CSV table of C-alpha atoms and ligand atoms in Angstrom, one decimal:
chain,number,residue,atom,x,y,z
A,1265,VAL,CA,41.6,2.0,-72.5
A,1266,THR,CA,44.1,3.3,-69.9
A,1267,ASP,CA,41.8,3.8,-67.0
A,1268,GLN,CA,40.8,0.1,-66.7
A,1269,ALA,CA,43.0,-2.8,-65.6
A,1270,PHE,CA,43.3,-6.5,-65.0
A,1271,VAL,CA,44.7,-7.0,-61.5
A,1272,THR,CA,46.2,-9.9,-59.7
A,1273,LEU,CA,48.0,-10.6,-56.5
A,1274,ALA,CA,51.2,-12.5,-55.6
A,1275,THR,CA,52.5,-12.5,-52.0
A,1276,ASN,CA,55.5,-14.7,-52.6
A,1277,ASP,CA,57.8,-15.9,-55.4
A,1278,ILE,CA,55.9,-19.1,-55.9
A,1279,TYR,CA,52.6,-17.4,-56.6
A,1280,CYS,CA,54.5,-15.0,-58.9
A,1281,GLN,CA,55.0,-17.9,-61.3
A,1282,GLY,CA,51.2,-18.2,-61.5
A,1283,ALA,CA,50.9,-14.4,-62.0
A,1284,LEU,CA,53.4,-14.5,-64.8
A,1285,VAL,CA,51.6,-17.2,-66.7
A,1286,LEU,CA,48.3,-15.3,-66.1
A,1287,GLY,CA,49.8,-12.1,-67.4
A,1288,GLN,CA,51.3,-13.7,-70.5
A,1289,SER,CA,48.0,-15.5,-71.1
A,1290,LEU,CA,46.2,-12.1,-71.1
A,1291,ARG,CA,48.8,-10.7,-73.5
A,1292,ARG,CA,48.2,-13.6,-76.0
A,1293,HIS,CA,44.7,-12.4,-76.6
A,1294,ARG,CA,44.8,-8.7,-77.8
A,1295,LEU,CA,45.3,-7.0,-74.5
A,1296,THR,CA,43.5,-3.6,-74.4
A,1297,ARG,CA,43.6,-2.9,-70.7
A,1298,LYS,CA,46.5,-2.2,-68.3
A,1299,LEU,CA,48.0,-5.2,-66.3
A,1300,VAL,CA,48.6,-4.7,-62.6
A,1301,VAL,CA,50.1,-7.0,-60.0
A,1302,LEU,CA,50.0,-6.4,-56.3
A,1303,ILE,CA,52.9,-7.8,-54.4
A,1304,THR,CA,54.0,-7.8,-50.7
A,1305,PRO,CA,57.5,-7.2,-49.3
A,1306,GLN,CA,58.3,-10.9,-49.3
A,1307,VAL,CA,58.6,-10.9,-53.1
A,1308,SER,CA,62.3,-11.0,-54.2
A,1309,SER,CA,64.0,-8.3,-56.2
A,1310,LEU,CA,64.6,-10.7,-59.1
A,1311,LEU,CA,60.9,-11.6,-59.4
A,1312,ARG,CA,60.0,-7.9,-59.3
A,1313,VAL,CA,62.2,-7.3,-62.3
A,1314,ILE,CA,60.6,-10.3,-64.1
A,1315,LEU,CA,57.1,-9.2,-63.2
A,1316,SER,CA,57.8,-5.7,-64.6
A,1317,LYS,CA,58.5,-7.2,-68.0
A,1318,VAL,CA,54.9,-8.5,-68.1
A,1319,PHE,CA,52.9,-6.1,-66.0
A,1320,ASP,CA,52.5,-2.4,-66.6
A,1321,GLU,CA,52.5,-1.8,-62.9
A,1322,VAL,CA,54.0,-3.8,-60.0
A,1323,ILE,CA,52.6,-2.3,-56.9
A,1324,GLU,CA,53.9,-3.2,-53.4
A,1325,VAL,CA,51.2,-3.2,-50.7
A,1326,ASN,CA,52.1,-3.5,-47.1
A,1327,LEU,CA,49.7,-4.2,-44.3
A,1328,ILE,CA,51.7,-2.1,-41.9
A,1329,ASP,CA,50.9,1.0,-44.0
A,1330,SER,CA,47.1,0.7,-43.4
A,1331,ALA,CA,45.4,3.0,-40.9
A,1332,ASP,CA,46.5,2.6,-37.3
A,1333,TYR,CA,43.2,1.3,-35.9
A,1334,ILE,CA,43.1,-1.3,-38.6
A,1335,HIS,CA,46.7,-2.3,-37.9
A,1336,LEU,CA,46.0,-2.7,-34.2
A,1337,ALA,CA,42.9,-4.7,-34.9
A,1338,PHE,CA,44.8,-6.8,-37.4
A,1339,LEU,CA,47.4,-7.8,-34.8
A,1340,LYS,CA,44.6,-9.6,-33.0
A,1341,ARG,CA,43.4,-11.2,-36.3
A,1342,PRO,CA,46.6,-12.3,-38.0
A,1343,GLU,CA,44.6,-15.0,-40.0
A,1344,LEU,CA,43.0,-12.2,-42.0
A,1345,GLY,CA,46.4,-11.3,-43.4
A,1346,LEU,CA,46.1,-12.6,-47.0
A,1347,THR,CA,42.5,-11.5,-47.1
A,1348,LEU,CA,43.3,-7.9,-46.4
A,1349,THR,CA,46.0,-8.0,-49.0
A,1350,LYS,CA,43.5,-8.9,-51.7
A,1351,LEU,CA,41.3,-6.1,-50.6
A,1352,HIS,CA,44.1,-3.6,-51.4
A,1353,CYS,CA,42.9,-3.8,-55.0
A,1354,TRP,CA,40.1,-1.3,-54.1
A,1355,THR,CA,42.9,1.3,-53.5
A,1356,LEU,CA,43.8,1.4,-57.2
A,1357,THR,CA,41.8,4.6,-57.7
A,1358,HIS,CA,43.7,5.7,-60.8
A,1359,TYR,CA,41.5,3.1,-62.5
A,1360,SER,CA,37.8,3.5,-62.9
A,1361,LYS,CA,37.0,-0.2,-63.2
A,1362,CYS,CA,39.1,-3.4,-62.9
A,1363,VAL,CA,38.8,-7.1,-63.2
A,1364,PHE,CA,40.6,-9.1,-60.5
A,1365,LEU,CA,42.0,-12.5,-61.4
A,1366,ASP,CA,43.6,-14.9,-58.9
A,1367,ALA,CA,47.2,-15.8,-59.7
A,1368,ASP,CA,46.1,-19.4,-60.3
A,1369,THR,CA,43.8,-18.5,-63.2
A,1370,LEU,CA,44.6,-18.8,-66.9
A,1371,VAL,CA,42.9,-16.7,-69.6
A,1372,LEU,CA,41.9,-18.7,-72.8
A,1373,SER,CA,40.5,-15.9,-75.0
A,1374,ASN,CA,39.9,-12.2,-75.0
A,1375,VAL,CA,37.6,-11.3,-72.0
A,1376,ASP,CA,37.2,-7.5,-72.5
A,1377,GLU,CA,33.4,-7.9,-72.3
A,1378,LEU,CA,33.9,-8.3,-68.5
A,1379,PHE,CA,34.4,-4.5,-68.4
A,1380,ASP,CA,30.8,-4.1,-69.5
A,1381,ARG,CA,29.7,-5.4,-66.1
A,1382,GLY,CA,29.5,-3.4,-62.9
A,1383,GLU,CA,30.7,-3.9,-59.3
A,1384,PHE,CA,30.3,-6.5,-57.9
A,1385,SER,CA,30.2,-9.2,-60.6
A,1386,ALA,CA,31.5,-12.7,-60.1
A,1387,ALA,CA,30.8,-16.3,-61.0
A,1388,PRO,CA,29.1,-18.9,-58.7
A,1389,ASP,CA,31.4,-21.0,-56.5
A,1390,PRO,CA,31.2,-24.6,-57.7
A,1391,GLY,CA,31.0,-25.9,-54.1
A,1392,TRP,CA,28.2,-23.6,-53.0
A,1393,PRO,CA,26.6,-21.8,-56.0
A,1394,ASP,CA,24.7,-19.3,-53.8
A,1395,CYS,CA,28.1,-17.9,-53.0
A,1396,PHE,CA,30.4,-16.4,-55.6
A,1397,ASN,CA,33.9,-17.5,-56.1
A,1398,SER,CA,36.4,-14.7,-55.4
A,1399,GLY,CA,39.0,-15.8,-58.0
A,1400,VAL,CA,37.5,-13.6,-60.8
A,1401,PHE,CA,35.5,-10.5,-60.1
A,1402,VAL,CA,34.7,-7.1,-61.6
A,1403,PHE,CA,35.1,-4.1,-59.1
A,1404,GLN,CA,35.3,-0.4,-59.0
A,1405,PRO,CA,38.3,1.0,-57.0
A,1406,SER,CA,37.2,3.3,-54.2
A,1407,LEU,CA,38.9,4.2,-50.9
A,1408,HIS,CA,35.5,4.4,-49.4
A,1409,THR,CA,34.6,0.8,-50.3
A,1410,HIS,CA,38.1,-0.3,-49.2
A,1411,LYS,CA,37.5,1.3,-45.8
A,1412,LEU,CA,34.1,-0.3,-45.5
A,1413,LEU,CA,35.5,-3.7,-46.4
A,1414,LEU,CA,38.3,-3.4,-43.8
A,1415,GLN,CA,35.8,-2.3,-41.2
A,1416,HIS,CA,33.6,-5.3,-42.1
A,1417,ALA,CA,36.6,-7.6,-41.8
A,1418,MET,CA,37.5,-6.3,-38.3
A,1419,GLU,CA,33.9,-6.3,-37.0
A,1420,HIS,CA,32.6,-9.6,-38.5
A,1421,GLY,CA,35.7,-11.5,-39.6
A,1422,SER,CA,35.3,-13.9,-42.4
A,1423,PHE,CA,33.3,-17.1,-42.3
A,1424,ASP,CA,35.9,-19.0,-44.2
A,1425,GLY,CA,38.9,-17.1,-42.7
A,1426,ALA,CA,39.7,-15.6,-46.1
A,1427,ASP,CA,38.6,-13.2,-48.7
A,1428,GLN,CA,35.9,-15.3,-50.3
A,1429,GLY,CA,33.9,-15.5,-47.1
A,1430,LEU,CA,34.4,-11.8,-46.3
A,1431,LEU,CA,33.4,-10.6,-49.8
A,1432,ASN,CA,30.4,-12.9,-49.9
A,1433,SER,CA,29.1,-11.4,-46.6
A,1434,PHE,CA,29.9,-7.9,-47.7
A,1435,PHE,CA,28.2,-8.2,-51.1
A,1436,ARG,CA,25.5,-10.4,-49.6
A,1437,ASN,CA,22.7,-9.8,-52.1
A,1438,TRP,CA,24.9,-10.9,-55.0
A,1439,SER,CA,22.9,-14.1,-55.6
A,1440,THR,CA,19.5,-12.5,-55.8
A,1441,ALA,CA,19.8,-8.8,-56.6
A,1442,ASP,CA,20.9,-8.5,-60.2
A,1443,ILE,CA,21.4,-11.3,-62.7
A,1444,HIS,CA,23.9,-9.2,-64.7
A,1445,LYS,CA,26.3,-9.5,-61.8
A,1446,HIS,CA,26.3,-13.3,-62.1
A,1447,LEU,CA,29.2,-14.0,-64.4
A,1448,PRO,CA,28.7,-17.1,-66.5
A,1449,PHE,CA,30.7,-20.1,-65.3
A,1450,ILE,CA,32.9,-20.0,-68.4
A,1451,TYR,CA,34.6,-16.9,-66.8
A,1452,ASN,CA,35.8,-18.9,-63.8
A,1453,LEU,CA,35.8,-22.5,-64.7
A,1454,SER,CA,37.2,-24.7,-61.9
A,1455,SER,CA,38.4,-27.9,-63.5
A,1456,ASN,CA,39.4,-29.9,-60.5
A,1457,THR,CA,36.5,-29.9,-58.1
A,1458,MET,CA,35.3,-33.2,-56.6
A,1459,TYR,CA,31.9,-33.0,-58.3
A,1460,THR,CA,31.8,-32.2,-61.9
A,1461,TYR,CA,28.9,-32.2,-64.3
A,1462,SER,CA,30.6,-34.1,-67.2
A,1463,PRO,CA,27.9,-33.8,-69.8
A,1464,ALA,CA,27.9,-30.0,-69.2
A,1465,PHE,CA,31.6,-30.0,-69.6
A,1466,LYS,CA,31.2,-31.8,-72.9
A,1467,GLN,CA,28.6,-29.3,-74.1
A,1468,PHE,CA,30.0,-26.0,-72.8
A,1469,GLY,CA,33.6,-26.7,-71.9
A,1470,SER,CA,35.0,-25.6,-75.2
A,1471,SER,CA,33.6,-22.1,-74.7
A,1472,ALA,CA,35.6,-21.7,-71.4
A,1473,LYS,CA,37.3,-18.3,-71.2
A,1474,VAL,CA,39.0,-18.3,-67.8
A,1475,VAL,CA,40.2,-21.5,-66.1
A,1476,HIS,CA,40.8,-21.4,-62.3
A,1477,PHE,CA,43.1,-24.0,-60.7
A,1478,LEU,CA,41.3,-23.7,-57.4
A,1479,GLY,CA,42.2,-25.9,-54.5
A,1480,SER,CA,45.4,-27.0,-52.9
A,1481,THR,CA,47.3,-28.5,-55.9
A,1482,LYS,CA,48.4,-25.7,-58.2
A,1483,PRO,CA,49.9,-26.1,-61.7
A,1484,TRP,CA,53.3,-25.2,-60.4
A,1485,ASN,CA,53.1,-28.2,-58.0
A,1486,TYR,CA,53.3,-30.5,-61.0
A,1487,LYS,CA,56.4,-31.3,-63.1
A,1488,TYR,CA,56.4,-31.0,-66.8
A,1489,ASN,CA,58.1,-32.9,-69.6
A,1490,PRO,CA,58.7,-30.5,-72.4
A,1491,GLN,CA,59.6,-33.2,-74.9
A,1492,SER,CA,56.5,-35.3,-74.6
A,1493,GLY,CA,54.4,-32.3,-73.5
A,1494,SER,CA,53.1,-34.3,-70.5
A,1495,VAL,CA,52.3,-33.1,-67.1
A,1496,LEU,CA,53.5,-35.4,-64.3
A,1497,GLU,CA,51.0,-36.1,-61.5
A,1498,GLN,CA,52.0,-35.2,-58.0
A,1499,GLY,CA,51.4,-37.6,-55.2
A,1500,SER,CA,47.8,-38.5,-54.8
A,1501,ALA,CA,46.5,-35.8,-57.1
A,1502,SER,CA,44.7,-37.4,-60.0
A,1503,SER,CA,43.5,-35.2,-62.8
A,1504,SER,CA,40.4,-35.4,-64.9
A,1505,GLN,CA,40.8,-35.3,-68.7
A,1506,HIS,CA,39.9,-31.7,-69.1
A,1507,GLN,CA,42.1,-30.6,-66.3
A,1508,VAL,CA,45.1,-32.3,-68.0
A,1509,VAL,CA,44.4,-30.2,-71.0
A,1510,PHE,CA,44.4,-26.9,-69.0
A,1511,LEU,CA,47.5,-28.0,-67.0
A,1512,HIS,CA,49.3,-28.7,-70.3
A,1513,LEU,CA,48.4,-25.2,-71.5
A,1514,TRP,CA,49.6,-23.6,-68.3
A,1515,TRP,CA,53.0,-25.3,-68.7
A,1516,THR,CA,53.2,-24.5,-72.4
A,1517,ILE,CA,52.9,-20.8,-71.6
A,1518,TYR,CA,55.3,-21.2,-68.7
A,1519,GLN,CA,57.9,-22.8,-71.0
A,1520,ASN,CA,57.4,-20.5,-74.0
A,1521,ASN,CA,56.5,-17.2,-72.4
A,1522,VAL,CA,57.8,-17.1,-68.9
A,1523,LEU,CA,61.1,-19.1,-68.9
A,1524,PRO,CA,62.6,-16.8,-71.6
A,1525,LEU,CA,62.1,-13.8,-69.3
A,1526,TYR,CA,64.5,-15.3,-66.8
A,1527,LYS,CA,67.0,-16.1,-69.5
A,1528,SER,CA,67.2,-12.5,-70.4
A,1529,VAL,CA,67.9,-11.5,-66.8
A,1530,GLN,CA,70.4,-14.0,-65.7
A,1531,ALA,CA,72.7,-16.5,-67.4
A,1532,GLY,CA,70.5,-19.5,-67.6
A,1533,GLY,CA,71.8,-22.7,-65.9
A,1534,THR,CA,69.9,-25.9,-65.6
A,1535,HIS,CA,69.3,-25.2,-62.0
A,1536,ALA,CA,68.5,-21.6,-61.3
A,1537,SER,CA,67.6,-19.8,-58.1
A,1538,LEU,CA,64.7,-17.6,-58.9
A,1539,GLY,CA,64.5,-15.7,-55.8
A,1540,HIS,CA,64.7,-16.4,-52.1
A,1541,THR,CA,61.9,-18.9,-52.1
A,1542,VAL,CA,62.0,-20.6,-55.5
A,1543,ASP,CA,64.3,-23.0,-57.3
A,1544,LEU,CA,63.8,-23.8,-60.9
A,1545,ALA,CA,65.1,-27.0,-62.4
A,1546,VAL,CA,65.2,-27.3,-66.1
A,1547,SER,CA,66.5,-30.3,-68.0
A,1548,VAL,CA,65.8,-31.6,-71.5
A,1549,SER,CA,63.1,-33.9,-70.1
A,1550,GLN,CA,61.8,-32.1,-67.1
A,1551,ILE,CA,60.9,-28.7,-65.7
A,1552,SER,CA,60.0,-28.2,-62.1
A,1553,ILE,CA,59.4,-25.3,-59.8
A,1554,GLU,CA,60.4,-26.0,-56.2
A,1555,GLU,CA,60.0,-24.2,-53.0
A,1556,LYS,CA,63.2,-23.7,-51.2
A,1557,VAL,CA,63.2,-24.4,-47.5
A,1558,LYS,CA,65.6,-21.9,-46.1
A,1559,GLU,CA,66.2,-21.5,-42.4
A,1560,LEU,CA,67.0,-18.0,-41.4
A,1561,SER,CA,69.6,-17.3,-38.7
A,1562,PRO,CA,68.3,-15.7,-35.5
A,1563,GLU,CA,69.9,-12.5,-36.6
A,1564,GLU,CA,68.2,-12.5,-39.9
A,1565,GLU,CA,64.9,-13.3,-38.1
A,1566,ARG,CA,65.3,-10.3,-35.9
A,1567,ARG,CA,66.2,-8.0,-38.7
A,1568,LYS,CA,63.0,-9.2,-40.6
A,1569,TRP,CA,60.9,-8.3,-37.6
A,1570,GLU,CA,62.6,-5.0,-37.1
A,1571,GLU,CA,61.9,-4.2,-40.8
A,1572,GLY,CA,58.3,-5.1,-40.3
A,1573,ARG,CA,58.5,-8.1,-42.5
A,1574,ILE,CA,56.5,-10.4,-40.3
A,1575,ASP,CA,55.3,-13.8,-41.5
A,1576,TYR,CA,51.8,-13.5,-39.9
A,1577,MET,CA,50.5,-16.4,-41.9
A,1578,GLY,CA,53.3,-18.8,-41.2
A,1579,LYS,CA,55.8,-19.1,-38.4
A,1580,ASP,CA,55.0,-15.7,-36.8
A,1581,ALA,CA,51.3,-16.5,-36.6
A,1582,PHE,CA,50.0,-16.0,-33.1
A,1583,ALA,CA,49.2,-19.7,-32.6
A,1584,ARG,CA,52.9,-20.6,-33.4
A,1585,ILE,CA,54.2,-17.9,-31.1
A,1586,GLN,CA,51.9,-19.2,-28.3
A,1587,GLU,CA,53.3,-22.7,-28.9
A,1588,LYS,CA,56.8,-21.4,-28.5
A,1589,LEU,CA,55.9,-19.5,-25.3
A,1590,ASP,CA,54.2,-22.6,-23.9
A,1591,ARG,CA,57.3,-24.7,-24.6
A,1592,PHE,CA,59.5,-22.1,-23.0
A,1593,LEU,CA,57.4,-21.9,-19.9
A,1594,GLN,CA,57.2,-25.6,-19.3
B,2681,UPG,O1,50.3,-17.6,-50.4
B,2681,UPG,C1,49.5,-17.1,-51.2
B,2681,UPG,C2,48.2,-17.5,-51.3
B,2681,UPG,C3,47.3,-16.8,-52.2
B,2681,UPG,N1,47.8,-15.7,-52.9
B,2681,UPG,C4,46.9,-15.0,-53.8
B,2681,UPG,O2,45.6,-15.1,-53.3
B,2681,UPG,C5,44.8,-15.9,-54.3
B,2681,UPG,C6,43.8,-16.8,-53.7
B,2681,UPG,O3,44.5,-18.0,-53.2
B,2681,UPG,P1,44.3,-19.4,-53.9
B,2681,UPG,O4,45.4,-20.3,-53.4
B,2681,UPG,O5,44.2,-19.2,-55.4
B,2681,UPG,O6,42.9,-19.9,-53.3
B,2681,UPG,P2,41.9,-20.9,-54.1
B,2681,UPG,O7,42.4,-22.3,-54.1
B,2681,UPG,O8,41.5,-20.3,-55.4
B,2681,UPG,O9,40.6,-20.9,-53.0
B,2681,UPG,C7,39.5,-20.1,-52.9
B,2681,UPG,O10,39.5,-19.5,-51.6
B,2681,UPG,C8,40.3,-18.3,-51.5
B,2681,UPG,C9,40.2,-17.8,-50.1
B,2681,UPG,O11,38.9,-17.4,-49.8
B,2681,UPG,C10,39.9,-17.3,-52.5
B,2681,UPG,O12,40.9,-16.2,-52.4
B,2681,UPG,C11,39.9,-17.9,-53.9
B,2681,UPG,O13,39.6,-16.9,-54.8
B,2681,UPG,C12,39.0,-19.1,-53.9
B,2681,UPG,O14,39.0,-19.6,-55.2
B,2681,UPG,C13,45.9,-16.5,-55.2
B,2681,UPG,O15,45.5,-16.9,-56.5
B,2681,UPG,C14,47.0,-15.4,-55.2
B,2681,UPG,O16,46.6,-14.4,-56.1
B,2681,UPG,C15,49.1,-15.3,-52.8
B,2681,UPG,O17,49.6,-14.4,-53.4
B,2681,UPG,N2,49.9,-16.0,-51.9
B,2682,MN,MN1,42.6,-19.3,-56.8
């Protein structure tokens, strides 16, 4: 089937690591659809090369390219940045139907049956089951829908400041209108929420098809010991039994199906620079993915702005600029 696709999003080199594991996990289970990753200009050229080995299409999306009125409105709402980026998936009109998967999801078996569902299908959010979780959803690309979504974002914002709030208020009758649009929880199983229903996990957990590492600690924040096959806990994060199993699987795929891709591109050392934001440390007993903290020179900063590569979510966010101005004026 060439007019249907699995789609994910990675706006930086760190989330690319998740996208690569997700892509490889899809390939392990008889892939019959196209694989697409949306990226933003921040993604390094090395990661683009690696992504293109796993994904059929690596598509750069850029907020600056969107219609002018949206761009202008966006400048007043920089916090919607990442949200609008996810919405770009509706512009993939060379596909008739797609399944979106967050870069922090992992596919455990073939999930082609998701394409039997219509827009907008998603699984309940474990924290508020009358809302859907926007980490896995079935949608139909359409420039018209895309425009309506952007308009909705500009007019009403998002009640959680991100895509899940926006999509839930846009597709507001999801929870009551059509039960076929309720994906079973096994298509978006979040294993690390505060509240879990353990007997249900025992009963149904083994039929899980997609795992979602939702929340602030992602698999790539852990370290992995390839010899013992153990995942090393990070700080205060404590993992439940089933989560450990899924983390282990994530790292196994990373080690066996992602690391070799890098080796074919660059001479592998024990400490490799994977792009401008990621360092990879590989030794016999430990693999870790670390974020590089790199300060740009003022000249580099200015060039970034001039090229339109503005970090709306981070240091160029309006609140941060305001702080700077206040400090300057005092
Ligand atoms: O810096 C970032 C952050 C996010 N993403 C992408 O956006 C997705 C959503 O972000 P994530 O960190 O996975 O959020 P969650 O912890 O899953 O939190 C919830 O809340 C988000 C915001 O509403 C929704 O997008 C998620 O689907 C929902 O599960 C990621 O998987 C990536 O595909 C990036 O590319 N870069
Ligand atoms: Mn997620």
